[in-house]
PDB file of C-alpha atoms in Angstrom:
ATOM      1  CA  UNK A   1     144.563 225.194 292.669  1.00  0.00           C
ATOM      2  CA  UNK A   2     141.826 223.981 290.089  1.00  0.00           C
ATOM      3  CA  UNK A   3     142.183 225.976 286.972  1.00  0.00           C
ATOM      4  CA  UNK A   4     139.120 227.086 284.838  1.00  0.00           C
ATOM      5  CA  UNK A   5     138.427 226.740 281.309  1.00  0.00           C
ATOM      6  CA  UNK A   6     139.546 230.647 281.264  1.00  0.00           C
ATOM      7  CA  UNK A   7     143.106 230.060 282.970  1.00  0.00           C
ATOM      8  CA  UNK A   8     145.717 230.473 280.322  1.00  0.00           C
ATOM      9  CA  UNK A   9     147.248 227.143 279.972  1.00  0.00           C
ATOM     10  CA  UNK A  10     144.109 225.800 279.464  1.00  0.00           C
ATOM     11  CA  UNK A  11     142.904 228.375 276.916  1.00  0.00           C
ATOM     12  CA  UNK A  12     146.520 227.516 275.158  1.00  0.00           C
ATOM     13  CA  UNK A  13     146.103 223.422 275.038  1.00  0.00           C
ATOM     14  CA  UNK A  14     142.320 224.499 274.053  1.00  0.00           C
ATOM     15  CA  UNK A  15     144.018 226.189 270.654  1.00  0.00           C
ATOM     16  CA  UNK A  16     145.388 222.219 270.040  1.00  0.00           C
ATOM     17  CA  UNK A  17     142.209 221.107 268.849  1.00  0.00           C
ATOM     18  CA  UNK A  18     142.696 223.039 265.296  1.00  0.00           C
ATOM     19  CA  UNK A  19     145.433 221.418 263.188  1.00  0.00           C
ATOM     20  CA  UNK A  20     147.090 225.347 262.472  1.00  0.00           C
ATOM     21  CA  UNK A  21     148.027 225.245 265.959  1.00  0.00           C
ATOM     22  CA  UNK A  22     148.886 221.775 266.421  1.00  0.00           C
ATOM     23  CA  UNK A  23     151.615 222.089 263.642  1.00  0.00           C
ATOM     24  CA  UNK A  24     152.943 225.037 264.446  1.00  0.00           C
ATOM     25  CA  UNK A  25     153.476 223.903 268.398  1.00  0.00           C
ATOM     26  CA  UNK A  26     154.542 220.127 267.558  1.00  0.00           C
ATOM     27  CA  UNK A  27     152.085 219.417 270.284  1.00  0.00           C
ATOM     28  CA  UNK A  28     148.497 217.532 270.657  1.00  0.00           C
ATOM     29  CA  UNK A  29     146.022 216.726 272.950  1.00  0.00           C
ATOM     30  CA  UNK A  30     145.124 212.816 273.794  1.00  0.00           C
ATOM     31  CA  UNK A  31     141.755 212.139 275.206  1.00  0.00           C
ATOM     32  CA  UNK A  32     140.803 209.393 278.136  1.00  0.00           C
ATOM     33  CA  UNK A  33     142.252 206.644 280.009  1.00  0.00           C
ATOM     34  CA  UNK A  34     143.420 204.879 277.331  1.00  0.00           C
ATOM     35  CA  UNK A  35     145.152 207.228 275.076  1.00  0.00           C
ATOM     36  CA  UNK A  36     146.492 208.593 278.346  1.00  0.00           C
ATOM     37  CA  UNK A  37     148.539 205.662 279.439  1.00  0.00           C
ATOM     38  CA  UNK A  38     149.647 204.902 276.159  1.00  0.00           C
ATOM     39  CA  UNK A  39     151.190 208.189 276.113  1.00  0.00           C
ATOM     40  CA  UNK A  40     152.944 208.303 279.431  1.00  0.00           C
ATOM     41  CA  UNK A  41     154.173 204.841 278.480  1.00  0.00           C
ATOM     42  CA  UNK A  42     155.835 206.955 275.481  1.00  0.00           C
ATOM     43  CA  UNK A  43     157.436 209.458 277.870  1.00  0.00           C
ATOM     44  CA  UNK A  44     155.457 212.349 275.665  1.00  0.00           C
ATOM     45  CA  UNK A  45     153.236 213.583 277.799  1.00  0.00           C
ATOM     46  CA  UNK A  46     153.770 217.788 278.494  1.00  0.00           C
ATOM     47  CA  UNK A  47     150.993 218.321 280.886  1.00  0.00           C
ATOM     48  CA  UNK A  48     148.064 215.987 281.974  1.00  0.00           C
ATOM     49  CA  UNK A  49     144.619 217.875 282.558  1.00  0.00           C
ATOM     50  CA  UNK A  50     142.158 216.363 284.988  1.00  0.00           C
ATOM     51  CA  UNK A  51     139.212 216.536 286.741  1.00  0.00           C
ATOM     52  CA  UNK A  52     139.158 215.924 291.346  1.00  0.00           C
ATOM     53  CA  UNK A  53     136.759 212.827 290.153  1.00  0.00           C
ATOM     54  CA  UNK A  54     139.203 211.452 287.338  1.00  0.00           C
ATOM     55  CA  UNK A  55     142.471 211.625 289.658  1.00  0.00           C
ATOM     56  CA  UNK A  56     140.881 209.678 292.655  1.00  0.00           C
ATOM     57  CA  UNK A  57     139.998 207.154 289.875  1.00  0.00           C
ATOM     58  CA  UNK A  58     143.004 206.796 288.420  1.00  0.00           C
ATOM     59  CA  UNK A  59     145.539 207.794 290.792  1.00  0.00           C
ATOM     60  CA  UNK A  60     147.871 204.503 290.349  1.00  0.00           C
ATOM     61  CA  UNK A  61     148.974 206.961 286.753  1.00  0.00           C
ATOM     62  CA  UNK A  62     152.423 207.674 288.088  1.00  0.00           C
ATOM     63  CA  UNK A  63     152.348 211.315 286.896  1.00  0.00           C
ATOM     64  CA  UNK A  64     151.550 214.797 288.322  1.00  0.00           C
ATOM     65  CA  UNK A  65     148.248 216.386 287.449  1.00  0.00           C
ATOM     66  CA  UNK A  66     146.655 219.498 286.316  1.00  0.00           C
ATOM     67  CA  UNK A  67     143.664 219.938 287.968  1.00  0.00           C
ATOM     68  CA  UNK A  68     140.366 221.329 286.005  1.00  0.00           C
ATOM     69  CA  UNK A  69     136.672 221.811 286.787  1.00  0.00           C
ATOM     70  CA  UNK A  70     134.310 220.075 284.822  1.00  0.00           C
ATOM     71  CA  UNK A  71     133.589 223.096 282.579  1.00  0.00           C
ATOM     72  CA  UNK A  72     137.409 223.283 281.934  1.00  0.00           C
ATOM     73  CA  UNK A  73     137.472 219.264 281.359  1.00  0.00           C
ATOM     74  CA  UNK A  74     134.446 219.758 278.477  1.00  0.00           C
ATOM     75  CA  UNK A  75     136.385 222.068 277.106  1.00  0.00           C
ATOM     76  CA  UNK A  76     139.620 220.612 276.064  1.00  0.00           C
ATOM     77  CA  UNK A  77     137.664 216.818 275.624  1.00  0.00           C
ATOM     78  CA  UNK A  78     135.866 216.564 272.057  1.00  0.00           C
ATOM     79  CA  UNK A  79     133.316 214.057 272.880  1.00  0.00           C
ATOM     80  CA  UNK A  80     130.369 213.716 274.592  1.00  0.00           C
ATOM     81  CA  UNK A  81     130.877 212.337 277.846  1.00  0.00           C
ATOM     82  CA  UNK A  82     134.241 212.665 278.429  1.00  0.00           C
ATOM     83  CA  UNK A  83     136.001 210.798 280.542  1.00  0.00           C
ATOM     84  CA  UNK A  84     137.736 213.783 282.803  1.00  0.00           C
ATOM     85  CA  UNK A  85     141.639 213.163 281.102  1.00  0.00           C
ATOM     86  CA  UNK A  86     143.037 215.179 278.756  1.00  0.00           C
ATOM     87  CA  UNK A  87     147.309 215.621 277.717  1.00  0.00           C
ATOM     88  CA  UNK A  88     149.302 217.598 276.029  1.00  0.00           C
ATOM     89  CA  UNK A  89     151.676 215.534 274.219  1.00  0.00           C
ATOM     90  CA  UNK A  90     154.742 216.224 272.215  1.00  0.00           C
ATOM     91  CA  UNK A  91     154.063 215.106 268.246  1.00  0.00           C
ATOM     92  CA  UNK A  92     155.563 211.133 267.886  1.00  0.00           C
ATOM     93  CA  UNK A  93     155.892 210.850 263.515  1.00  0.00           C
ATOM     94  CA  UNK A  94     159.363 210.021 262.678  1.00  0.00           C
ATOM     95  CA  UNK A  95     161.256 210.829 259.125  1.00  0.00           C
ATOM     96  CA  UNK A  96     160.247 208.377 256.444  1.00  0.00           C
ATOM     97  CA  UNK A  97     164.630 207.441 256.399  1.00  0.00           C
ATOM     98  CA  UNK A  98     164.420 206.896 259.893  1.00  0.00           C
ATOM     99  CA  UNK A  99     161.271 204.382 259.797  1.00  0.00           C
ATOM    100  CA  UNK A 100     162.662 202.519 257.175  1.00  0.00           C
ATOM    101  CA  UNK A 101     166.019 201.978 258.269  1.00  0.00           C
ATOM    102  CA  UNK A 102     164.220 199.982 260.806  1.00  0.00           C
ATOM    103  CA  UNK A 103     163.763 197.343 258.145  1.00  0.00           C
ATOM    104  CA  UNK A 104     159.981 196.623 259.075  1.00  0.00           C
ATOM    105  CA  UNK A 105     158.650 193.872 257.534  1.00  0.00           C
ATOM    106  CA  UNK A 106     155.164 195.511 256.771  1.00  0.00           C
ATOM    107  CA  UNK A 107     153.868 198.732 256.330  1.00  0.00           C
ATOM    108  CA  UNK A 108     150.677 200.184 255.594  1.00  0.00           C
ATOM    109  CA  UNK A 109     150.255 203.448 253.988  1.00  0.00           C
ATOM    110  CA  UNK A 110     147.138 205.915 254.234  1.00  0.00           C
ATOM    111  CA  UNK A 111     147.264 207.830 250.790  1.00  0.00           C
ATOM    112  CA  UNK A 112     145.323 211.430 251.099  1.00  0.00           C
ATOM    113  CA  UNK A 113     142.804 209.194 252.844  1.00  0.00           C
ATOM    114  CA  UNK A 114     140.561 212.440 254.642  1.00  0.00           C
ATOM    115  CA  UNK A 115     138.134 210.746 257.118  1.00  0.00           C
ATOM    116  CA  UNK A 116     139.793 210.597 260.714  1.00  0.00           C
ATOM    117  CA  UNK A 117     137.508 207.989 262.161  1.00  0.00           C
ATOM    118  CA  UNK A 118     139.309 205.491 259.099  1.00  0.00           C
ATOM    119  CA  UNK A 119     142.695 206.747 259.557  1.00  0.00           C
ATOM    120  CA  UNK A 120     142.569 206.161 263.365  1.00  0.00           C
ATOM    121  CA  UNK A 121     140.877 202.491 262.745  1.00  0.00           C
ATOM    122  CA  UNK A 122     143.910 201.696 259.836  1.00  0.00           C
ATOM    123  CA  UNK A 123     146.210 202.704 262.449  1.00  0.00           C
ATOM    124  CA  UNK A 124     145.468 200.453 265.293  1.00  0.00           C
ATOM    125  CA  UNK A 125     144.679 197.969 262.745  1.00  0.00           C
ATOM    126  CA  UNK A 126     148.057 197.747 261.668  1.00  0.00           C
ATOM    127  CA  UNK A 127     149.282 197.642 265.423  1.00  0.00           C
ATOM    128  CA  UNK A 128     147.549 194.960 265.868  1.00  0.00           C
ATOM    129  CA  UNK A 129     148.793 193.432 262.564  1.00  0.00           C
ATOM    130  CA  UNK A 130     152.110 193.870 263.684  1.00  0.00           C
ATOM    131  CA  UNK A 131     153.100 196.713 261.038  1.00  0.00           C
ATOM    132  CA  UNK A 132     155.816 198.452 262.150  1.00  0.00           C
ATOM    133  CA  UNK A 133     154.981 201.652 260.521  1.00  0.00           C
ATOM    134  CA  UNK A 134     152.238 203.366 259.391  1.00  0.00           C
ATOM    135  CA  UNK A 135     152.589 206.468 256.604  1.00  0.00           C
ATOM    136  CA  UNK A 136     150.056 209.245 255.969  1.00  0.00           C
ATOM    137  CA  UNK A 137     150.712 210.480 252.307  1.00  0.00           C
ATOM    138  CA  UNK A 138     149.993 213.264 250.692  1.00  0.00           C
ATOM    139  CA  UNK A 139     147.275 215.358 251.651  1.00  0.00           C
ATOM    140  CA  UNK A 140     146.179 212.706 254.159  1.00  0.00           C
ATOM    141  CA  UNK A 141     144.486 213.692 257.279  1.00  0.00           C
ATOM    142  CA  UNK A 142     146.180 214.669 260.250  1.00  0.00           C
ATOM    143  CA  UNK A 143     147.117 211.961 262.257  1.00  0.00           C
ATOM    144  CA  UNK A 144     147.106 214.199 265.256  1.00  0.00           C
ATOM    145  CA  UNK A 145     143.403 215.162 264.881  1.00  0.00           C
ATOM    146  CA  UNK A 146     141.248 214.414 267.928  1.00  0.00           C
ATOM    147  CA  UNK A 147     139.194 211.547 266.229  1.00  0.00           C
ATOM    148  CA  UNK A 148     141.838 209.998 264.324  1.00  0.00           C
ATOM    149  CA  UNK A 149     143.641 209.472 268.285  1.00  0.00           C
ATOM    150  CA  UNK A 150     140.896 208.533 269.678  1.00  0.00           C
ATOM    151  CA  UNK A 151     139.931 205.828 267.072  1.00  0.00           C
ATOM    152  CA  UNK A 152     143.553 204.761 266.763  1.00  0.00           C
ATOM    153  CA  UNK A 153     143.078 203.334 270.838  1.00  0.00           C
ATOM    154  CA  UNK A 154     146.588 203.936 272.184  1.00  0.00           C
ATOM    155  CA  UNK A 155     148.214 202.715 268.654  1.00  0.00           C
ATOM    156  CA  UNK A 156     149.430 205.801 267.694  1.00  0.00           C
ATOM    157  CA  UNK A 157     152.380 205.418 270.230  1.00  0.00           C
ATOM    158  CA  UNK A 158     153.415 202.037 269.224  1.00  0.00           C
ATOM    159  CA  UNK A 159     154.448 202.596 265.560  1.00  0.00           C
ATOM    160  CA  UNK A 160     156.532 204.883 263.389  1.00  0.00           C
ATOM    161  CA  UNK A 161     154.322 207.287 262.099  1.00  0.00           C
ATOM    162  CA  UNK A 162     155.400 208.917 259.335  1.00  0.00           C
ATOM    163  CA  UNK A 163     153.835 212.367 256.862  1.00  0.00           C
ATOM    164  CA  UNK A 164     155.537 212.111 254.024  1.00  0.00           C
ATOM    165  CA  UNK A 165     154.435 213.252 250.438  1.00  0.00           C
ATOM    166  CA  UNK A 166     153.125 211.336 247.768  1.00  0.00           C
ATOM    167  CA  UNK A 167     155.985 210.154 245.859  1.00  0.00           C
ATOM    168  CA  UNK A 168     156.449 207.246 248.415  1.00  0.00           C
ATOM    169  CA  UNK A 169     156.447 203.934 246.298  1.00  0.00           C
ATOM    170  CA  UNK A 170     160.474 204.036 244.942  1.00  0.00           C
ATOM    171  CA  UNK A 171     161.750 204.221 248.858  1.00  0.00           C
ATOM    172  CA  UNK A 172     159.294 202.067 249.995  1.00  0.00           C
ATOM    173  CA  UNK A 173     160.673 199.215 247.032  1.00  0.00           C
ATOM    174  CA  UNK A 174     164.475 200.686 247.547  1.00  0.00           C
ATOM    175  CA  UNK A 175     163.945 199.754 251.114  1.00  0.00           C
ATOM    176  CA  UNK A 176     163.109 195.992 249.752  1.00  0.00           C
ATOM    177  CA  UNK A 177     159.401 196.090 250.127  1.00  0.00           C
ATOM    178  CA  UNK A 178     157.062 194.607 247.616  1.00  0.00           C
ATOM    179  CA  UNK A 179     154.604 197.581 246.982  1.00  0.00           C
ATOM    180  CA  UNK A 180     150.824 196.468 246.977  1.00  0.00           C
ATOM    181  CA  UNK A 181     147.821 198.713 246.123  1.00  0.00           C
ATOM    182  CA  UNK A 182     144.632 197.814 247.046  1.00  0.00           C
ATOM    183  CA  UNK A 183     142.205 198.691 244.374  1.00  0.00           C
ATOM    184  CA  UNK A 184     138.344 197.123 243.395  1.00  0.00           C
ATOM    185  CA  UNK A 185     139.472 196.434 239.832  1.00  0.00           C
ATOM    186  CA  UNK A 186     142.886 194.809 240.348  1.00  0.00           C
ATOM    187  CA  UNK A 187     144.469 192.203 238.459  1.00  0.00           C
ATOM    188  CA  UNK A 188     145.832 190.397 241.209  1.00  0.00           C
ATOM    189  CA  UNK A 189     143.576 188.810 243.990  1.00  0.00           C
ATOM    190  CA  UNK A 190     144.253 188.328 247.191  1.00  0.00           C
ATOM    191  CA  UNK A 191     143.862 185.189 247.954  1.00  0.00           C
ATOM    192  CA  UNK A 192     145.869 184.154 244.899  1.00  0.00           C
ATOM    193  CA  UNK A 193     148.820 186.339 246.287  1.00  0.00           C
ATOM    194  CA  UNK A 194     148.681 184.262 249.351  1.00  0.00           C
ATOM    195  CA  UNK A 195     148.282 180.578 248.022  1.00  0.00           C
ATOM    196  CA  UNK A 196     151.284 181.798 246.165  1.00  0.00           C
ATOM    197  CA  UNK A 197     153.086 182.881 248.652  1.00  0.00           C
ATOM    198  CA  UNK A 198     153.615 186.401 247.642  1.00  0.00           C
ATOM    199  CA  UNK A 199     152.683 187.876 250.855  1.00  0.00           C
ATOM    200  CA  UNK A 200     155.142 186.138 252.527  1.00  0.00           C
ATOM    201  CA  UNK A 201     157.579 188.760 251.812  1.00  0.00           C
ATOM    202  CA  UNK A 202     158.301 192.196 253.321  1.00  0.00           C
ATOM    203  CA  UNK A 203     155.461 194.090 251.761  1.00  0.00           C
ATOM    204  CA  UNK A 204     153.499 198.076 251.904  1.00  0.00           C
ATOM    205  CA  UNK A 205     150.361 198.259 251.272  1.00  0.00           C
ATOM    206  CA  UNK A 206     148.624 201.260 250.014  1.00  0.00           C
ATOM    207  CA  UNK A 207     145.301 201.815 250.734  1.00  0.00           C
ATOM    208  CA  UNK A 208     143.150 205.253 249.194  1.00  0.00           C
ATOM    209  CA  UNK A 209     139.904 207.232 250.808  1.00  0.00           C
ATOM    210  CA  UNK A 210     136.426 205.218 249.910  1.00  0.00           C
ATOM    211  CA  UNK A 211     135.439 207.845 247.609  1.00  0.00           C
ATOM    212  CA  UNK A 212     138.378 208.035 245.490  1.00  0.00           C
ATOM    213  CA  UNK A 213     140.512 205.181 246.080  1.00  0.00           C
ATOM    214  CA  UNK A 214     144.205 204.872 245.363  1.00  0.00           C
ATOM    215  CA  UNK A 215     145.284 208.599 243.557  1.00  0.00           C
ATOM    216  CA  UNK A 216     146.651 207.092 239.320  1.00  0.00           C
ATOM    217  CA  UNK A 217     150.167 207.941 240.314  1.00  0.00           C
ATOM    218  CA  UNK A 218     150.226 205.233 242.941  1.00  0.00           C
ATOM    219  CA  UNK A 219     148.342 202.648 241.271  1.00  0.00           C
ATOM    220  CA  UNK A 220     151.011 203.289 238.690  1.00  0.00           C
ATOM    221  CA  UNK A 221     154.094 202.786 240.219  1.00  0.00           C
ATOM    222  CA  UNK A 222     152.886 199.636 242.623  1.00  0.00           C
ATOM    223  CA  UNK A 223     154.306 196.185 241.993  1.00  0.00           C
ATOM    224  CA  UNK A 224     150.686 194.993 242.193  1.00  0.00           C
ATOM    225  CA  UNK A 225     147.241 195.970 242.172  1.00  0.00           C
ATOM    226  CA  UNK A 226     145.112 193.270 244.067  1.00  0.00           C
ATOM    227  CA  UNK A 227     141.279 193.777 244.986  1.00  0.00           C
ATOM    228  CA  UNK A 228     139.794 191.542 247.763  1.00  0.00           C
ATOM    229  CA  UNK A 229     137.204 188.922 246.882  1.00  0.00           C
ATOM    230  CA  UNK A 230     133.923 189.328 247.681  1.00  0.00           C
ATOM    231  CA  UNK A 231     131.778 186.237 248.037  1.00  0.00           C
ATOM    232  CA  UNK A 232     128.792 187.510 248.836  1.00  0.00           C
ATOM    233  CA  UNK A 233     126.118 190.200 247.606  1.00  0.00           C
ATOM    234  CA  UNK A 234     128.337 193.136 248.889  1.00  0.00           C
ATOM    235  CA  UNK A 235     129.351 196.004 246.555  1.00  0.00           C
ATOM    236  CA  UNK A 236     132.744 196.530 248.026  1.00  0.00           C
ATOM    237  CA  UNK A 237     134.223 196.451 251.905  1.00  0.00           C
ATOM    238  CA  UNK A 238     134.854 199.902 253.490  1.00  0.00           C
ATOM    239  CA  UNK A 239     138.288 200.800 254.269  1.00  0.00           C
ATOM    240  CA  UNK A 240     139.041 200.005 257.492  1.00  0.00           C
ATOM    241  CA  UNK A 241     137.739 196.508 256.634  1.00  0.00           C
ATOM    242  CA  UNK A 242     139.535 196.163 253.648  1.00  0.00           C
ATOM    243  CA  UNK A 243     142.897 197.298 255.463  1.00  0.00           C
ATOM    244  CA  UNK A 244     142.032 194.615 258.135  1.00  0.00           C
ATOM    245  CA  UNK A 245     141.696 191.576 255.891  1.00  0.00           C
ATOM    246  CA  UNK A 246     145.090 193.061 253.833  1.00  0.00           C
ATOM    247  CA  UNK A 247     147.402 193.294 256.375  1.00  0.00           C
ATOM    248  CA  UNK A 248     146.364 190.731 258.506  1.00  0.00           C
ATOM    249  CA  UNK A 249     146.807 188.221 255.233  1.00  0.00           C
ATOM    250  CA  UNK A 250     150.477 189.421 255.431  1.00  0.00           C
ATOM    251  CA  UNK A 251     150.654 189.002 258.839  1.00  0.00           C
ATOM    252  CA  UNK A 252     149.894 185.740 258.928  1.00  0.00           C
ATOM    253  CA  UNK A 253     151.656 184.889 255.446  1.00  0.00           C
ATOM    254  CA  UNK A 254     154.733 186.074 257.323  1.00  0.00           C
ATOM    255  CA  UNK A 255     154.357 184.191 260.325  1.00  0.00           C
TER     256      UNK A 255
END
């Protein structure tokens, strides 16, 4: 049976792509081949929409399928061209207790950062950093919106996530992390922090939208405030960039 984009269980994922619905269900819906795999590696896939074409092309995916037309495909997908796989997956964030009790050795933390696109890219950033956690503060995006999976590449399901509120510096130190904001005007720069050695120990960054940066509270309460140089003509880097060179200074400072 090939369901339509007006069978009910389609209609129902359909009602994931608006964050209301996604919060209230504890589910989401993961886009492609990529994301797809990722997900089934993480056991939380529900249900796993997809077109006759996409199932002959990717029947080695150990999983049973939901077959849609293309019409029904378009309709749960969010891009342009999509590639004819959509889940439904159960919601992976973790308590912030639980993530830290995991002693990672580096964290980065999203702080009411709004743009999907550079929550997603921070995300698999700090995968591929080696962070072992990842923590959308305050009123931070969702890190279940359809973008923010999509640009996170499969990352989503290899870290803790973690929504916590803003008030997250004091467990972050209690959990013996040096707390590091990234801000344009800090006192501390970063390759100072690493000839030092300073970023050789267990360490969160924070890192705030482009527009507004780091909200006062957080700057505050941080052990350090440390801009990035810039050696060129270049006003500032954008935040994914800036989260890129940051973590991956720790990363290899604790290597």
């Amino acid at each position: 049976m090939t369901f339509t984009s007006r069978t009910p269980r389609v209609v129902a994922a359909r009602k994931l792509q608006r964050r209301r619905d996604r919060e209230q269900s504890g589910r989401f819906l993961a886009e492609g081949p990529q994301a797809v795999r990722e997900a089934l590696a993480a056991g939380v896939v529900l249900e796993l929409f997809a077109t006759a074409d996409a199932m002959s092309r990717h029947s080695n995916l150990d999983v049973h399928f939901t077959e849609v037309d293309d019409e029904a495909l378009a309709s749960l997908a969010e891009t342009v061209q999509p590639q004819g796989l959509v889940a439904v997956c159960e919601q992976v964030d973790v308590p912030l207790a639980e993530a830290l009790a995991k002693k990672p050795r580096l964290v980065a933390v999203v702080a009411e950062i709004r743009d999907p696109g550079n929550a997603g890219t921070v995300l698999r950033t700090a995968d591929a950093a080696g962070a072992g956690t990842v923590i959308f503060a305050g009123d931070a995006v969702d890190p279940y919106n359809g973008k923010c999976v999509r640009a996170s590449a499969g990352s989503l399901f290899h870290v803790d996530v973690v929504r916590t509120p803003i008030d997250v510096v004091t467990p972050l130190r209690e959990a013996g992390l040096q707390v590091l904001a990234t801000s344009g005007y800090g006192a501390d720069d970063l390759d100072t922090l690493a000839d030092d050695d300073v970023l050789a120990r267990p360490t969160a960054w924070l890192f705030g939208s482009e527009a507004h940066g780091l909200p006062g509270e957080l700057l505050e309460a941080a052990d350090r405030q440390v801009r990035v140089p810039i050696y060129g003509g270049a006003e500032s880097l954008n935040l994914a960039a800036a989260a890129a060179v940051c973590l991956y200074a720790s990363a290899r400072a604790q290597r």
